[in-house]
Coordinates of C-alpha atoms and ligand atoms in Angstrom, one line a residue:
M30 CA 82.5 -20.2 -9.5
K31 CA 80.0 -22.3 -10.6
K32 CA 77.3 -22.5 -8.1
D33 CA 74.1 -24.0 -7.8
V34 CA 72.0 -20.9 -7.8
Y35 CA 74.1 -17.3 -7.8
V36 CA 72.2 -14.9 -6.8
S37 CA 74.5 -11.2 -7.2
D38 CA 73.8 -8.3 -5.1
P39 CA 71.9 -6.1 -6.4
W40 CA 69.7 -8.6 -8.4
W41 CA 69.2 -7.1 -11.3
K42 CA 73.6 -7.8 -12.3
N43 CA 72.4 -11.1 -12.9
S44 CA 69.0 -10.7 -14.4
V45 CA 67.9 -10.2 -17.7
V46 CA 65.1 -7.6 -18.2
Y47 CA 62.4 -8.1 -20.6
Q48 CA 60.7 -5.4 -22.7
V49 CA 57.4 -5.3 -23.2
Y50 CA 55.2 -3.4 -25.5
P51 CA 52.0 -3.6 -24.3
R52 CA 49.9 -2.8 -27.7
S53 CA 51.5 -5.8 -29.4
F54 CA 52.2 -8.3 -26.6
F55 CA 48.9 -9.8 -26.3
D56 CA 45.4 -8.5 -27.0
F57 CA 43.2 -10.2 -24.2
N58 CA 39.7 -8.2 -24.7
D59 CA 39.9 -9.0 -28.2
D60 CA 40.0 -5.5 -29.3
G61 CA 42.8 -5.5 -31.8
V62 CA 45.5 -3.5 -29.1
G63 CA 47.3 -5.6 -26.6
D64 CA 46.5 -4.8 -22.9
L65 CA 47.2 -5.3 -19.3
K66 CA 45.3 -8.4 -19.0
G67 CA 47.1 -10.1 -21.8
L68 CA 50.5 -8.9 -20.1
W69 CA 48.6 -11.4 -17.1
A70 CA 47.8 -14.1 -19.3
H71 CA 51.2 -14.8 -20.3
A72 CA 53.1 -14.3 -17.1
S73 CA 54.2 -17.7 -16.8
R74 CA 55.3 -18.1 -20.1
L75 CA 57.8 -15.1 -19.2
A76 CA 59.0 -17.1 -15.9
A77 CA 59.5 -20.0 -18.1
L78 CA 61.8 -18.2 -20.2
G79 CA 64.0 -17.2 -16.9
I80 CA 63.9 -13.3 -16.9
G81 CA 64.5 -11.3 -13.8
A82 CA 62.5 -8.3 -14.4
V83 CA 59.5 -6.9 -17.1
W84 CA 60.1 -3.2 -18.4
L85 CA 56.9 -2.4 -19.5
S86 CA 56.5 0.3 -21.6
P87 CA 53.9 3.1 -21.2
V88 CA 50.5 2.0 -19.9
Y89 CA 49.5 5.5 -18.2
V90 CA 46.3 7.7 -20.1
S91 CA 47.5 9.1 -23.4
P92 CA 46.1 10.4 -26.5
M93 CA 48.8 7.9 -28.4
R94 CA 49.7 9.7 -30.8
D95 CA 53.6 8.2 -29.8
N96 CA 51.9 5.4 -28.6
G97 CA 51.9 6.3 -24.7
Y98 CA 55.3 8.0 -25.0
D99 CA 52.9 11.3 -24.6
I100 CA 51.3 10.9 -21.2
A101 CA 48.0 12.9 -20.4
N102 CA 47.7 11.9 -16.6
Y103 CA 50.3 10.0 -14.8
D104 CA 48.4 8.2 -12.2
A105 CA 45.9 6.4 -14.4
I106 CA 45.6 3.7 -16.6
D107 CA 44.7 4.5 -20.2
P108 CA 41.5 2.2 -20.6
T109 CA 42.9 0.9 -23.8
F110 CA 45.3 -1.3 -21.7
G111 CA 42.8 -1.2 -18.6
S112 CA 42.5 -0.3 -15.1
L113 CA 44.8 0.4 -12.0
D114 CA 43.6 -3.1 -10.7
D115 CA 44.8 -4.6 -14.2
L116 CA 48.2 -3.7 -13.3
D117 CA 48.1 -4.8 -9.6
D118 CA 47.2 -8.2 -11.0
V119 CA 50.2 -8.1 -13.1
I120 CA 52.6 -7.1 -10.2
D121 CA 51.3 -9.4 -8.1
I122 CA 51.6 -12.6 -10.8
L123 CA 54.6 -11.3 -12.0
H124 CA 56.1 -11.2 -8.3
S125 CA 54.4 -14.6 -7.5
L126 CA 56.4 -15.5 -10.3
G127 CA 60.4 -14.3 -9.0
I128 CA 59.9 -11.6 -11.2
R129 CA 60.3 -7.9 -10.8
L130 CA 58.2 -4.8 -12.9
I131 CA 60.0 -1.6 -13.9
M132 CA 57.7 1.1 -15.4
D133 CA 58.5 3.6 -18.2
L134 CA 58.7 7.1 -16.9
V135 CA 58.5 9.6 -19.4
V136 CA 59.4 13.1 -17.8
N137 CA 61.5 15.0 -20.5
H138 CA 58.0 16.1 -22.0
T139 CA 54.3 15.1 -21.2
S140 CA 51.5 14.9 -24.0
S141 CA 50.2 18.4 -25.1
D142 CA 46.6 16.7 -23.5
H143 CA 47.8 17.0 -20.0
P144 CA 46.1 19.5 -17.8
W145 CA 49.8 20.6 -16.8
F146 CA 50.0 21.9 -20.1
K147 CA 46.9 23.1 -20.6
E148 CA 47.4 25.2 -17.5
S149 CA 50.4 26.5 -18.6
C150 CA 49.4 28.0 -22.0
D151 CA 47.8 30.5 -19.6
P152 CA 50.9 32.9 -19.4
D153 CA 49.5 34.2 -15.4
S154 CA 49.2 30.4 -14.6
P155 CA 51.2 29.1 -11.6
K156 CA 52.6 26.2 -13.9
R157 CA 53.3 29.0 -16.9
D158 CA 57.1 27.7 -16.0
W159 CA 56.5 24.1 -15.9
Y160 CA 57.2 23.9 -19.7
I161 CA 59.4 26.1 -21.7
W162 CA 58.2 28.9 -23.3
R163 CA 59.9 31.6 -25.4
S164 CA 59.8 34.6 -26.8
R165 CA 60.0 35.5 -30.6
R166 CA 63.8 35.7 -31.7
S167 CA 63.2 39.3 -32.6
E168 CA 61.6 40.1 -29.6
C169 CA 64.0 38.5 -27.0
T170 CA 65.5 40.9 -24.4
P171 CA 69.2 41.7 -24.4
N172 CA 70.1 39.6 -21.2
E173 CA 68.1 36.4 -23.0
G174 CA 71.2 36.9 -25.2
A175 CA 70.2 36.3 -29.0
G176 CA 73.5 36.7 -30.7
P177 CA 73.7 38.2 -34.1
G178 CA 73.9 35.0 -36.1
E179 CA 73.1 33.7 -39.6
W180 CA 70.0 32.4 -39.1
R181 CA 67.0 34.7 -39.7
G182 CA 63.9 32.3 -38.7
D183 CA 61.6 34.0 -35.7
E184 CA 61.8 30.8 -33.5
P185 CA 64.4 31.2 -30.3
N186 CA 66.6 29.1 -32.0
Q187 CA 66.8 26.7 -35.3
W188 CA 67.1 23.4 -33.7
R189 CA 65.1 20.6 -35.5
S190 CA 62.6 18.3 -33.5
A191 CA 63.5 14.1 -33.5
F192 CA 60.2 13.4 -35.6
S193 CA 60.8 16.3 -37.8
G194 CA 59.9 19.9 -38.0
P195 CA 61.1 22.8 -35.7
T196 CA 61.3 22.0 -31.7
W197 CA 59.2 25.6 -31.3
T198 CA 55.7 25.9 -31.8
W199 CA 53.9 29.3 -32.1
H200 CA 51.0 29.4 -29.8
E201 CA 49.1 32.0 -31.0
P202 CA 47.2 33.1 -27.9
S203 CA 49.9 33.7 -25.8
Q204 CA 52.2 34.8 -29.0
S205 CA 55.0 32.9 -27.8
Y206 CA 56.7 29.5 -28.7
Y207 CA 57.0 26.4 -26.5
M208 CA 59.8 23.8 -27.1
H209 CA 59.2 20.1 -27.6
L210 CA 62.1 18.1 -28.8
F211 CA 59.7 15.7 -30.4
S212 CA 56.2 16.2 -31.6
P213 CA 54.5 19.4 -31.2
E214 CA 52.1 16.8 -29.1
Q215 CA 55.1 16.6 -26.3
P216 CA 55.7 19.5 -24.9
D217 CA 59.1 19.7 -23.0
L218 CA 59.1 20.0 -19.7
N219 CA 61.1 22.5 -17.6
W220 CA 63.1 20.8 -14.9
E221 CA 64.5 24.0 -14.2
N222 CA 61.3 24.6 -11.8
P223 CA 61.9 23.0 -8.1
E224 CA 58.2 22.4 -7.8
L225 CA 57.6 20.8 -11.2
R226 CA 60.4 18.2 -9.7
Q227 CA 59.1 17.8 -6.7
E228 CA 55.6 16.6 -8.1
I229 CA 57.7 14.3 -10.5
Y230 CA 59.6 12.5 -7.3
A231 CA 56.1 12.4 -6.0
M232 CA 54.5 10.7 -8.8
M233 CA 57.0 8.2 -8.7
R234 CA 56.7 7.6 -5.2
R235 CA 53.4 6.5 -5.5
W236 CA 54.2 4.2 -8.2
L237 CA 56.7 2.3 -6.0
D238 CA 54.4 2.6 -3.1
R239 CA 52.2 0.4 -5.7
G240 CA 55.2 -2.0 -6.0
V241 CA 56.9 -1.3 -9.2
D242 CA 60.5 -2.2 -8.9
G243 CA 61.7 0.6 -10.8
F244 CA 61.6 2.8 -14.1
R245 CA 63.0 3.1 -17.2
M246 CA 63.6 6.6 -18.0
D247 CA 62.7 8.0 -21.2
V248 CA 65.4 10.2 -22.8
I249 CA 66.3 11.0 -19.5
N250 CA 69.6 12.7 -20.4
L251 CA 67.6 15.7 -22.5
I252 CA 65.7 17.1 -19.1
S253 CA 68.6 19.7 -18.3
K254 CA 68.4 22.1 -21.2
P255 CA 71.4 24.5 -21.9
E256 CA 71.1 28.2 -20.1
N257 CA 70.5 29.8 -23.1
L258 CA 68.2 28.6 -25.9
Y259 CA 68.4 31.5 -27.7
E260 CA 72.1 30.7 -28.9
D261 CA 72.5 30.2 -32.6
G262 CA 73.5 26.9 -34.7
P263 CA 71.8 24.1 -35.9
G264 CA 71.5 20.9 -33.3
G265 CA 68.4 19.2 -32.2
L266 CA 68.1 16.3 -29.5
D267 CA 72.3 16.4 -29.6
R268 CA 71.9 20.4 -27.8
A269 CA 70.3 18.7 -25.1
M270 CA 72.2 16.0 -24.1
F271 CA 73.4 15.9 -20.6
G272 CA 72.8 19.3 -20.1
P273 CA 74.3 21.2 -17.1
R274 CA 72.4 20.4 -14.3
F275 CA 71.4 16.6 -15.8
H276 CA 73.5 14.9 -12.9
E277 CA 72.3 17.1 -10.4
Y278 CA 68.7 16.1 -11.3
M279 CA 69.6 12.7 -11.3
Q280 CA 71.2 13.0 -7.5
E281 CA 68.2 14.7 -6.6
M282 CA 65.8 12.0 -7.5
R283 CA 67.6 9.6 -5.8
R284 CA 67.3 11.1 -2.3
E285 CA 63.9 12.5 -2.9
V286 CA 62.7 8.8 -4.5
F287 CA 64.4 6.2 -4.2
D288 CA 66.1 6.7 -0.8
A289 CA 62.3 6.7 1.1
Y290 CA 63.0 2.8 0.3
P291 CA 65.9 2.0 2.4
D292 CA 65.2 -1.8 2.3
R293 CA 64.5 -2.2 -1.4
T294 CA 66.7 -2.3 -3.8
F295 CA 65.4 -0.6 -7.3
L296 CA 66.3 -1.2 -11.1
T297 CA 66.9 2.0 -12.8
V298 CA 68.0 2.2 -16.2
G299 CA 67.7 5.6 -18.1
E300 CA 67.9 6.0 -22.0
T301 CA 70.3 8.2 -22.7
P302 CA 71.0 8.8 -26.7
G303 CA 74.3 10.3 -27.4
A304 CA 76.0 8.6 -24.4
T305 CA 79.6 8.0 -24.1
P306 CA 81.6 5.9 -21.8
D307 CA 82.8 8.6 -19.8
Q308 CA 79.2 10.6 -19.6
A309 CA 77.7 6.7 -18.7
S310 CA 80.2 5.9 -16.0
L311 CA 79.6 9.4 -13.8
T312 CA 75.8 8.6 -14.5
T313 CA 76.1 4.9 -13.1
D314 CA 79.2 4.9 -10.7
P315 CA 77.2 3.8 -7.6
T316 CA 79.7 6.0 -5.3
R317 CA 77.8 9.2 -7.0
R318 CA 74.0 7.7 -6.9
E319 CA 72.2 8.4 -9.8
L320 CA 71.3 5.6 -12.0
D321 CA 72.0 2.0 -12.2
M322 CA 72.6 1.8 -15.7
V323 CA 72.2 3.6 -19.2
F324 CA 71.6 2.7 -22.7
Q325 CA 74.0 4.0 -24.9
F326 CA 73.3 4.4 -28.7
E327 CA 76.7 4.0 -30.5
H328 CA 76.2 0.9 -31.5
M329 CA 72.8 1.5 -33.1
G330 CA 74.1 4.2 -35.6
L331 CA 77.0 1.7 -36.6
D332 CA 74.9 0.7 -39.9
S333 CA 73.7 4.5 -41.0
A334 CA 74.7 6.6 -43.3
D335 CA 75.3 10.7 -42.4
G336 CA 74.0 10.4 -39.5
D337 CA 70.6 9.6 -40.3
K338 CA 68.7 6.5 -39.4
F339 CA 66.7 6.0 -42.0
H340 CA 69.7 5.9 -44.8
P341 CA 71.1 2.3 -43.4
K342 CA 74.2 1.0 -44.9
P343 CA 75.7 -2.5 -43.9
L344 CA 77.0 -3.0 -41.0
H345 CA 81.0 -3.5 -40.3
L346 CA 81.1 -6.3 -38.0
P347 CA 84.5 -5.5 -36.3
D348 CA 82.7 -1.8 -35.5
M349 CA 80.1 -3.3 -33.4
K350 CA 83.0 -5.7 -31.8
E351 CA 85.1 -2.9 -30.7
N352 CA 81.8 -0.9 -29.9
L353 CA 80.6 -3.3 -27.2
A354 CA 84.1 -4.1 -26.1
R355 CA 84.9 -0.7 -25.6
W356 CA 81.7 -0.3 -23.4
C357 CA 82.8 -3.2 -21.6
R358 CA 86.3 -1.7 -20.8
E359 CA 85.7 1.9 -20.0
L360 CA 82.7 0.8 -17.6
E361 CA 84.6 -1.9 -16.0
G362 CA 84.7 -1.0 -11.9
R363 CA 83.3 2.4 -13.1
G364 CA 79.9 1.8 -13.7
W365 CA 77.3 -1.0 -15.2
N366 CA 75.9 -1.6 -18.9
A367 CA 72.8 -2.1 -20.1
L368 CA 73.5 -5.0 -23.0
Y369 CA 70.5 -4.7 -26.4
L370 CA 69.9 -4.9 -29.6
S371 CA 66.3 -4.2 -30.0
N372 CA 63.4 -2.0 -28.3
H373 CA 60.5 -0.9 -29.6
D374 CA 62.2 1.9 -31.4
Q375 CA 65.2 -0.3 -33.6
P376 CA 64.2 -2.7 -36.0
R377 CA 64.1 -6.8 -35.9
P378 CA 68.1 -7.6 -35.2
V379 CA 67.8 -11.0 -37.1
S380 CA 66.4 -8.6 -39.9
R381 CA 68.7 -6.0 -39.6
F382 CA 72.1 -7.6 -38.8
G383 CA 71.5 -11.4 -39.3
N384 CA 70.2 -13.4 -42.4
D385 CA 66.4 -13.7 -41.6
R386 CA 65.8 -16.3 -45.0
E387 CA 68.2 -19.1 -44.9
Y388 CA 69.5 -18.7 -41.5
R389 CA 66.9 -17.3 -39.2
H390 CA 67.2 -19.4 -35.9
Q391 CA 71.3 -19.6 -36.3
S392 CA 71.5 -16.0 -37.3
A393 CA 69.0 -14.6 -34.4
T394 CA 70.3 -17.3 -32.0
A395 CA 74.3 -15.8 -33.1
W396 CA 73.3 -12.3 -32.1
G397 CA 71.7 -13.1 -29.2
A398 CA 74.7 -15.1 -27.6
M399 CA 77.5 -13.0 -28.5
L400 CA 75.5 -9.9 -26.8
H401 CA 74.6 -12.0 -23.9
A402 CA 78.5 -12.8 -23.2
H403 CA 79.0 -9.2 -22.6
K404 CA 79.6 -7.7 -19.0
G405 CA 75.9 -6.0 -18.4
T406 CA 72.7 -6.6 -17.4
P407 CA 71.3 -7.9 -21.4
F408 CA 67.3 -6.8 -22.3
V409 CA 65.3 -8.8 -24.5
Y410 CA 62.6 -6.9 -26.7
Q411 CA 59.6 -9.1 -27.0
G412 CA 59.9 -11.4 -30.2
E413 CA 63.1 -11.3 -29.7
E414 CA 63.1 -14.5 -28.2
I415 CA 61.4 -16.3 -31.3
G416 CA 63.6 -14.9 -34.2
M417 CA 60.9 -12.2 -35.1
A418 CA 61.8 -10.1 -38.0
N419 CA 61.1 -6.9 -39.9
F420 CA 57.3 -6.7 -41.6
P421 CA 57.3 -6.9 -45.3
W422 CA 56.0 -3.3 -46.0
E423 CA 54.1 -2.7 -48.9
S424 CA 53.0 1.2 -48.7
I425 CA 53.3 4.0 -46.7
D426 CA 49.6 3.7 -45.3
Q427 CA 50.8 0.4 -43.5
F428 CA 52.4 2.7 -40.8
N429 CA 51.6 3.6 -37.5
D430 CA 54.6 5.4 -36.1
V431 CA 54.7 8.7 -36.0
E432 CA 58.3 9.2 -36.9
T433 CA 58.2 7.4 -39.9
I434 CA 55.4 9.1 -41.2
N435 CA 56.5 12.5 -40.1
Y436 CA 59.8 11.6 -41.9
W437 CA 57.9 10.4 -45.0
R438 CA 56.0 13.5 -45.2
E439 CA 59.4 15.7 -44.6
C440 CA 60.8 13.9 -47.7
V441 CA 58.7 13.0 -50.0
E442 CA 55.5 15.3 -49.9
L443 CA 56.9 18.5 -48.5
G444 CA 60.7 17.9 -49.9
G445 CA 59.8 16.4 -53.2
Q446 CA 62.7 14.0 -52.8
D447 CA 62.1 10.8 -55.0
P448 CA 60.2 8.2 -53.3
T449 CA 61.7 5.1 -54.6
Q450 CA 64.9 6.3 -52.9
V451 CA 63.5 7.2 -49.5
W452 CA 61.2 3.9 -49.4
P453 CA 64.1 1.1 -48.8
G454 CA 65.3 3.1 -45.6
I455 CA 61.8 3.3 -44.2
V456 CA 61.4 -0.3 -44.7
A457 CA 64.3 -1.1 -43.6
M458 CA 64.2 1.0 -40.0
S459 CA 61.0 2.1 -39.4
R460 CA 60.2 1.6 -35.7
D461 CA 56.9 -0.3 -36.2
N462 CA 59.3 -3.2 -37.5
A463 CA 59.1 -3.4 -33.7
R464 CA 55.5 -3.3 -33.2
T465 CA 53.9 -5.5 -35.1
P466 CA 51.9 -8.0 -32.8
V467 CA 54.0 -11.0 -31.2
Q468 CA 53.1 -14.4 -33.1
W469 CA 52.0 -16.6 -30.2
A470 CA 51.0 -19.3 -32.5
D471 CA 50.1 -21.1 -35.9
L472 CA 46.7 -18.9 -35.4
P473 CA 44.6 -16.1 -36.9
H474 CA 46.1 -13.0 -36.5
G475 CA 49.4 -15.0 -35.0
G476 CA 46.9 -15.7 -32.0
F477 CA 47.6 -12.1 -30.3
G478 CA 43.8 -12.0 -30.1
S479 CA 40.9 -14.0 -30.9
S480 CA 38.9 -12.0 -34.1
A481 CA 39.7 -8.5 -34.1
T482 CA 42.0 -7.1 -36.9
P483 CA 45.2 -6.0 -34.7
W484 CA 46.7 -2.4 -34.9
L485 CA 49.0 -3.5 -36.8
P486 CA 49.5 -6.3 -39.3
V487 CA 50.9 -9.5 -38.3
N488 CA 54.1 -10.7 -39.9
P489 CA 52.5 -13.3 -42.1
D490 CA 55.3 -15.6 -41.2
Y491 CA 53.5 -16.4 -38.2
S492 CA 52.8 -20.1 -39.1
Q493 CA 56.1 -20.8 -39.4
V494 CA 57.7 -18.3 -36.4
N495 CA 55.9 -18.5 -33.4
V496 CA 55.8 -19.1 -29.5
S497 CA 53.8 -21.9 -29.0
D498 CA 56.0 -24.1 -31.7
Q499 CA 59.1 -22.9 -30.5
A500 CA 58.8 -23.4 -26.7
S501 CA 57.9 -27.2 -27.1
D502 CA 60.6 -27.6 -29.5
P503 CA 64.3 -27.8 -27.9
N504 CA 66.1 -26.7 -30.6
S505 CA 64.1 -23.4 -31.3
T506 CA 65.4 -20.3 -30.9
W507 CA 62.7 -19.8 -27.5
C508 CA 64.7 -22.7 -26.2
F509 CA 67.8 -21.4 -27.0
Y510 CA 66.9 -17.9 -25.0
Q511 CA 65.5 -20.3 -22.4
T512 CA 69.1 -22.0 -21.7
M513 CA 71.3 -19.1 -22.2
I514 CA 68.9 -16.7 -20.1
G515 CA 69.3 -19.8 -17.6
L516 CA 72.7 -19.8 -17.2
R517 CA 73.2 -17.1 -15.4
D518 CA 71.6 -18.3 -12.5
S519 CA 74.7 -20.8 -12.5
Y520 CA 77.5 -18.9 -13.7
E521 CA 79.2 -16.3 -11.9
I522 CA 81.9 -15.6 -14.3
L523 CA 78.8 -14.4 -17.0
T524 CA 77.8 -11.4 -14.4
E525 CA 81.3 -10.8 -12.8
G526 CA 84.0 -12.1 -15.2
S527 CA 86.4 -9.9 -16.7
F528 CA 86.0 -9.3 -20.4
E529 CA 88.3 -9.3 -23.4
L530 CA 87.6 -9.2 -27.0
L531 CA 90.1 -11.5 -29.5
Q532 CA 90.8 -11.4 -33.1
A533 CA 89.0 -7.7 -32.8
E534 CA 89.7 -7.0 -36.5
D535 CA 87.9 -10.5 -38.3
E536 CA 85.1 -9.3 -40.0
H537 CA 83.3 -13.3 -39.7
L538 CA 84.4 -14.1 -36.4
W539 CA 83.5 -12.7 -33.2
W540 CA 85.1 -14.3 -30.1
V541 CA 85.1 -12.8 -26.2
R542 CA 86.3 -14.1 -23.3
R543 CA 85.5 -14.0 -20.0
E544 CA 87.7 -14.8 -16.9
W545 CA 86.9 -15.1 -13.3
H546 CA 89.1 -17.4 -10.5
G547 CA 90.5 -19.3 -13.0
E548 CA 87.7 -20.4 -15.1
I549 CA 87.6 -19.4 -19.0
L550 CA 84.7 -19.0 -20.4
D551 CA 84.6 -18.1 -24.3
A552 CA 81.9 -17.3 -26.4
V553 CA 82.0 -18.0 -30.4
A554 CA 80.4 -17.1 -33.5
N555 CA 80.7 -17.3 -37.2
M556 CA 78.9 -14.3 -38.2
S557 CA 78.4 -15.3 -41.8
D558 CA 76.6 -17.2 -44.2
E559 CA 80.0 -19.2 -45.4
P560 CA 81.7 -21.8 -43.0
Y561 CA 84.8 -20.5 -40.9
E562 CA 87.7 -22.4 -40.3
L563 CA 88.2 -22.5 -36.5
A564 CA 89.9 -24.9 -33.8
L565 CA 87.8 -24.3 -30.7
P566 CA 89.1 -24.2 -27.4
E567 CA 88.5 -27.2 -24.9
G568 CA 86.0 -27.2 -22.4
E569 CA 82.4 -27.7 -22.0
V570 CA 80.1 -26.7 -24.4
L571 CA 77.3 -24.7 -22.7
L572 CA 75.5 -23.3 -25.0
A573 CA 75.4 -23.7 -29.0
N574 CA 72.7 -23.2 -31.7
Y575 CA 73.5 -26.2 -33.7
P576 CA 72.3 -29.3 -32.0
D577 CA 75.4 -31.3 -32.8
A578 CA 77.7 -28.9 -31.9
A579 CA 79.7 -31.0 -29.2
E580 CA 80.4 -34.1 -31.7
H581 CA 80.9 -31.5 -34.9
R582 CA 83.7 -29.3 -32.9
S583 CA 86.5 -31.8 -34.1
T584 CA 86.2 -30.9 -37.7
G585 CA 87.6 -27.6 -36.8
V586 CA 84.6 -25.8 -38.8
L587 CA 82.0 -23.5 -37.8
R588 CA 79.0 -23.4 -39.6
P589 CA 77.3 -20.7 -41.1
W590 CA 76.0 -18.4 -37.9
E591 CA 76.9 -21.2 -35.5
T592 CA 77.8 -19.7 -31.8
V593 CA 78.9 -21.8 -28.8
W594 CA 79.9 -21.0 -25.1
I595 CA 82.4 -23.1 -24.2
W596 CA 83.4 -23.3 -20.4
R597 CA 87.0 -24.4 -18.5
Ligands
LIG614 C1 62.4 7.7 -26.3 C2 60.9 6.4 -26.7 C3 60.5 6.2 -28.1 C4 59.6 7.7 -28.1 C5 60.8 9.2 -27.5 C6 59.6 10.4 -27.1 O1 63.0 7.5 -27.5 O2 61.8 4.8 -26.3 O3 59.4 5.3 -28.4 O4 59.1 8.0 -29.2 O5 61.2 9.0 -26.9 O6 59.5 10.3 -26.0

């Protein structure tokens, strides 16, 4: 039913969440790095876009080897970003604008600079067991259970870390290995230890007491490791996904943290690589009291070959359509979807899946419109709303990202691979594509700061693509996003309606249908550079990315990347 203002219960069902990666958002103090005051300064711009919540990537004290996903103090703000007072100001201004704030929670691992880890390096410390230490494979006791495998290395197992190299680093003073699924500077916490878990829950409560409205939980489905780490066989993250005690930990966290605030409704979203719809529904089924939603990764792997993200291949559109539809179907009535095409770890969707040259606006909005027509809570990553594109990289020295640099080193410097073969994958897929500064205006450095050189280069296309120009142009990508987000307030069908994918096999057309109490909403897009013949259904055009869409409809042709939402 169309209501004047539709507000769902819980609030996050009909909200759009906007992700801020603070290093690259806005540099208020002009030191070349974005900061909390920068978010404070642009909060009203986010309110104008109509979003319901901000997810703030980590701002805690960190040596920044993984740009804040390596935390050295969970209770303080890194001086690069400002202070706790600045964070309080951000919470206040967002709340005054009706926007919630969810923080990033990184508790699969800490930084190796965290005092817990430093203590843990001492085998006699009470915190020894807070991390995952193991002796050499050749020295492990029979009840640790190393089988007589093929592999002859002396690490406990042969897992590889997500950022290249083994999952284990040798610690000479204590003659043992510690585990890190990411870089050696990101040692994994041992969730088996009940004291550690209570310490984390107490820290989460402190943030909720401060006024934050929930958490995005970094690689949360990796926290429960297999019982026997000496098991044989290759692997890495995949061996730690949804481990034996994961659901138990999530239920405990719900009781120990969120249940302490019966009058507040939080948002919890878990980042869960390798999630299947079954695992996602176990995790998000409200009756099981774990998380509200999870980020799945299947659709992010459809354009890579051999499971290696740096080996991109063209997307076959029906795969994407079918994947997103399957998640809607399978979570229907069982859980809730988090919908996204981009974040700080993914290249820019308009470059990856659209046409960032001739059809920048049309393809950016077609992708946005089709994603937001699915059932779930959409997430918009900073810059997506103006169609920011991948950066035109020229040399490996321009990159900052640990994953990119380590991969290059492993393939080219250590592995002797031909650099010209490795380079195209780096350019297309590096996480730094998402991390170049937000283009605010046609000013030096894209208006990201005033005079300081930003920590990553600004995309040189900022004079054509920037927030300031787009916010005053009704036909811009920014205004399209604003209209699209605003429709959620009035059209309950977007939140509650059933979901159906039409013409699933078509390689150019994307058509989804939502239905709710006799209403129908069709979201249709021509996802190609060529015109597409289609007789559109009758009804009111709610959203379109060509200004004359309503008049043009009678021609029976969708122009390149044309998208419309039709309601009846
Ligand atoms: C998550 C984050 C990513 C980070 C990694 C390790 O995938 O999104 O940025 O590098 O976890 O914390």
